[in-house]
Amino acid sequence: MLFTSFADWCNYLREVCRKDLRTQEVGGSIPKIGGGGFTVEVDETLLGRRKSCVSRPLMGQWVLGGIERGSQKVFLTVIPNRTADTLTQHI
């Protein structure tokens, strides 16, 4: 497969990730991962970008994700903020 630009490569990777996450959805809901004897790594990140590389506060969308060690099952969910209450509700 020949990629003519960095943007093409990014779009291709985005589509691969989207398809993989869709195959893990069960009835349109976020799959449950973890449980007894399984370790799940969880992290939050702010997706967005700065306009013209100016060091103003970054505007974007908070996303919470996790991966189960061993099985490599993953989940991603959009969250309104990263307060302790919000994170606790989604974990």
XYZ file of N, CA and C in Angstrom:
273
model
N 0.858 -1.170 0.000
C 0.000 0.000 0.000
C 0.903 1.231 0.000
N 0.641 2.147 -0.895
C 1.446 3.356 -1.026
C 0.701 4.541 -0.430
N 1.346 5.206 0.509
C 0.758 6.396 1.125
C 1.439 7.620 0.520
N 0.645 8.533 0.006
C 1.218 9.703 -0.659
C 1.519 10.837 0.301
N 0.980 10.764 1.504
C 1.251 11.841 2.452
C 1.110 11.329 3.881
N 1.623 12.104 4.787
C 1.487 11.782 6.203
C 0.019 11.754 6.602
N -0.776 12.657 6.038
C -2.212 12.700 6.340
C -2.898 11.406 5.912
N -2.509 10.846 4.759
C -3.076 9.566 4.321
C -2.760 8.463 5.321
N -1.528 8.446 5.810
C -1.104 7.441 6.780
C -1.902 7.585 8.074
N -2.069 8.804 8.551
C -2.844 9.042 9.775
C -4.295 8.613 9.597
N -4.884 8.936 8.449
C -6.267 8.535 8.185
C -6.407 7.020 8.125
N -5.426 6.348 7.533
C -5.448 4.886 7.475
C -5.394 4.285 8.881
N -4.477 4.769 9.713
C -4.361 4.254 11.084
C -5.620 4.537 11.895
N -6.218 5.699 11.710
C -7.458 6.044 12.401
C -8.562 5.052 12.027
N -8.648 4.697 10.754
C -9.675 3.765 10.284
C -9.439 2.356 10.838
N -8.188 1.925 10.896
C -7.869 0.610 11.466
C -8.285 0.557 12.929
N -7.967 1.588 13.690
C -8.343 1.635 15.111
C -9.854 1.664 15.277
N -10.541 2.437 14.451
C -11.996 2.526 14.538
C -12.639 1.166 14.290
N -12.187 0.465 13.256
C -12.748 -0.854 12.943
C -12.480 -1.846 14.068
N -11.277 -1.810 14.629
C -10.942 -2.731 15.716
C -11.809 -2.476 16.940
N -12.010 -1.216 17.292
C -12.838 -0.898 18.451
C -14.292 -1.274 18.206
N -14.781 -1.103 16.988
C -16.177 -1.465 16.663
C -16.402 -2.964 16.807
N -15.404 -3.778 16.469
C -15.580 -5.228 16.570
C -15.656 -5.677 18.021
N -15.150 -4.864 18.948
C -15.183 -5.227 20.360
C -16.441 -4.748 21.063
N -17.238 -3.883 20.411
C -18.466 -3.390 21.029
C -19.486 -4.512 21.127
N -20.219 -4.528 22.224
C -21.271 -5.519 22.430
C -22.582 -4.767 22.556
N -23.439 -4.864 21.560
C -24.721 -4.174 21.611
C -24.591 -2.670 21.721
N -23.526 -2.101 21.170
C -23.343 -0.657 21.194
C -22.823 -0.113 22.511
N -22.475 -0.986 23.452
C -21.970 -0.512 24.740
C -20.480 -0.820 24.865
N -19.852 -0.179 25.817
C -18.430 -0.377 26.055
C -18.231 -1.756 26.675
N -17.298 -2.559 26.144
C -17.091 -3.896 26.700
C -16.499 -3.832 28.101
N -16.891 -4.768 28.936
C -16.325 -4.873 30.277
C -15.024 -5.660 30.173
N -13.968 -5.140 30.783
C -12.696 -5.842 30.781
C -12.199 -5.939 32.206
N -11.245 -6.818 32.430
C -10.693 -6.988 33.768
C -11.428 -8.055 34.541
N -11.354 -7.967 35.842
C -11.972 -8.962 36.704
C -10.907 -9.660 37.518
N -11.297 -10.735 38.168
C -10.377 -11.467 39.031
C -9.147 -11.976 38.300
N -7.987 -11.598 38.786
C -6.742 -12.083 38.224
C -6.244 -11.341 36.993
N -6.975 -10.340 36.516
C -6.558 -9.579 35.344
C -6.133 -8.176 35.756
N -5.109 -7.669 35.094
C -4.645 -6.308 35.328
C -5.087 -5.431 34.164
N -5.685 -4.284 34.486
C -6.126 -3.332 33.467
C -5.393 -2.017 33.691
N -4.747 -1.535 32.646
C -4.079 -0.239 32.699
C -5.046 0.806 32.156
N -5.272 1.889 32.911
C -6.240 2.923 32.543
C -5.534 4.274 32.525
N -5.891 5.109 31.546
C -5.313 6.448 31.462
C -6.308 7.372 30.769
N -6.153 8.657 31.017
C -6.991 9.643 30.338
C -6.085 10.575 29.543
N -6.635 11.135 28.473
C -5.868 12.051 27.642
C -6.795 13.104 27.046
N -6.235 14.237 26.726
C -6.976 15.321 26.091
C -6.619 15.324 24.610
N -7.614 15.048 23.761
C -7.389 15.046 22.321
C -7.771 16.406 21.761
N -6.862 17.006 21.051
C -7.104 18.320 20.475
C -5.811 18.860 19.912
N -5.824 20.121 19.549
C -4.596 20.719 19.048
C -4.602 22.214 19.303
N -3.414 22.758 19.352
C -3.269 24.195 19.526
C -3.357 24.866 18.162
N -4.001 26.003 18.122
C -4.102 26.742 16.870
C -2.803 27.503 16.638
N -2.172 27.274 15.519
C -0.947 27.967 15.103
C 0.185 27.813 16.106
N 0.228 26.708 16.808
C 1.298 26.414 17.774
C 1.443 27.492 18.843
N 0.384 28.190 19.164
C 0.407 29.215 20.198
C 0.174 28.532 21.536
N 0.866 28.978 22.568
C 0.795 28.286 23.855
C -0.410 28.705 24.695
N -1.562 28.763 24.077
C -2.807 28.982 24.816
C -3.274 27.644 25.362
N -4.221 27.670 26.292
C -4.734 26.389 26.793
C -5.294 25.544 25.647
N -5.025 24.263 25.720
C -5.469 23.332 24.691
C -6.955 23.062 24.834
N -7.705 23.240 23.753
C -9.129 22.924 23.742
C -9.280 21.568 23.068
N -10.133 20.729 23.618
C -10.310 19.414 23.023
C -11.302 18.587 23.802
N -11.212 17.286 23.629
C -12.134 16.339 24.243
C -11.349 15.352 25.100
N -11.792 15.156 26.336
C -11.165 14.184 27.221
C -11.627 12.781 26.849
N -10.683 11.849 26.809
C -10.973 10.453 26.490
C -10.326 9.579 27.552
N -11.084 8.595 28.033
C -10.591 7.624 29.009
C -10.458 6.290 28.300
N -9.339 5.630 28.493
C -9.124 4.342 27.840
C -8.450 3.365 28.768
N -8.588 2.101 28.434
C -7.954 1.064 29.226
C -7.603 -0.124 28.359
N -6.587 -0.876 28.790
C -6.182 -2.092 28.092
C -5.958 -3.189 29.124
N -6.471 -4.364 28.825
C -6.322 -5.513 29.711
C -5.041 -6.245 29.333
N -4.148 -6.386 30.291
C -2.901 -7.098 30.026
C -3.207 -8.554 29.697
N -2.472 -9.100 28.775
C -2.662 -10.495 28.388
C -3.577 -10.632 27.189
N -4.844 -10.276 27.337
C -5.804 -10.443 26.239
C -5.748 -9.290 25.245
N -5.212 -8.140 25.662
C -5.136 -6.929 24.836
C -6.508 -6.361 24.489
N -7.547 -6.713 25.249
C -8.859 -6.088 25.057
C -8.750 -4.636 25.495
N -9.457 -3.751 24.794
C -9.364 -2.321 25.095
C -10.743 -1.697 25.182
N -10.806 -0.528 25.821
C -12.009 0.292 25.782
C -11.590 1.750 25.686
N -12.412 2.541 25.050
C -12.249 3.991 24.970
C -13.612 4.610 25.181
N -13.665 5.679 25.956
C -14.922 6.385 26.154
C -14.650 7.876 26.320
N -15.521 8.679 25.776
C -15.416 10.135 25.898
C -15.951 10.536 27.265
N -15.214 11.406 27.959
C -15.639 11.889 29.273
C -15.665 13.416 29.247
N -16.559 14.037 30.030
C -16.677 15.501 29.992
C -15.502 16.222 30.648
N -14.884 15.588 31.644
C -13.755 16.194 32.352
C -12.992 15.087 33.060
N -11.913 15.426 33.729
C -11.135 14.378 34.389
C -11.141 14.517 35.911
N -12.275 14.921 36.446
C -12.402 14.985 37.896
C -12.464 13.570 38.461
N -12.168 13.448 39.735
C -12.182 12.135 40.387
C -13.553 11.477 40.285
N -14.620 12.256 40.447
C -15.974 11.695 40.361
C -16.250 11.116 38.977
N -15.887 11.845 37.942
C -16.123 11.380 36.574
C -15.327 10.117 36.281
N -14.053 10.114 36.649
C -13.216 8.945 36.381
C -13.710 7.726 37.146
N -14.127 7.913 38.392
C -14.628 6.800 39.198
C -15.883 6.197 38.586
N -16.767 7.020 38.041
C -17.992 6.518 37.406
C -17.689 5.616 36.216
N -16.642 5.934 35.459
C -16.346 5.190 34.239
C -15.396 4.019 34.454
N -14.771 3.959 35.609
C -13.885 2.824 35.896
C -14.690 1.822 36.626
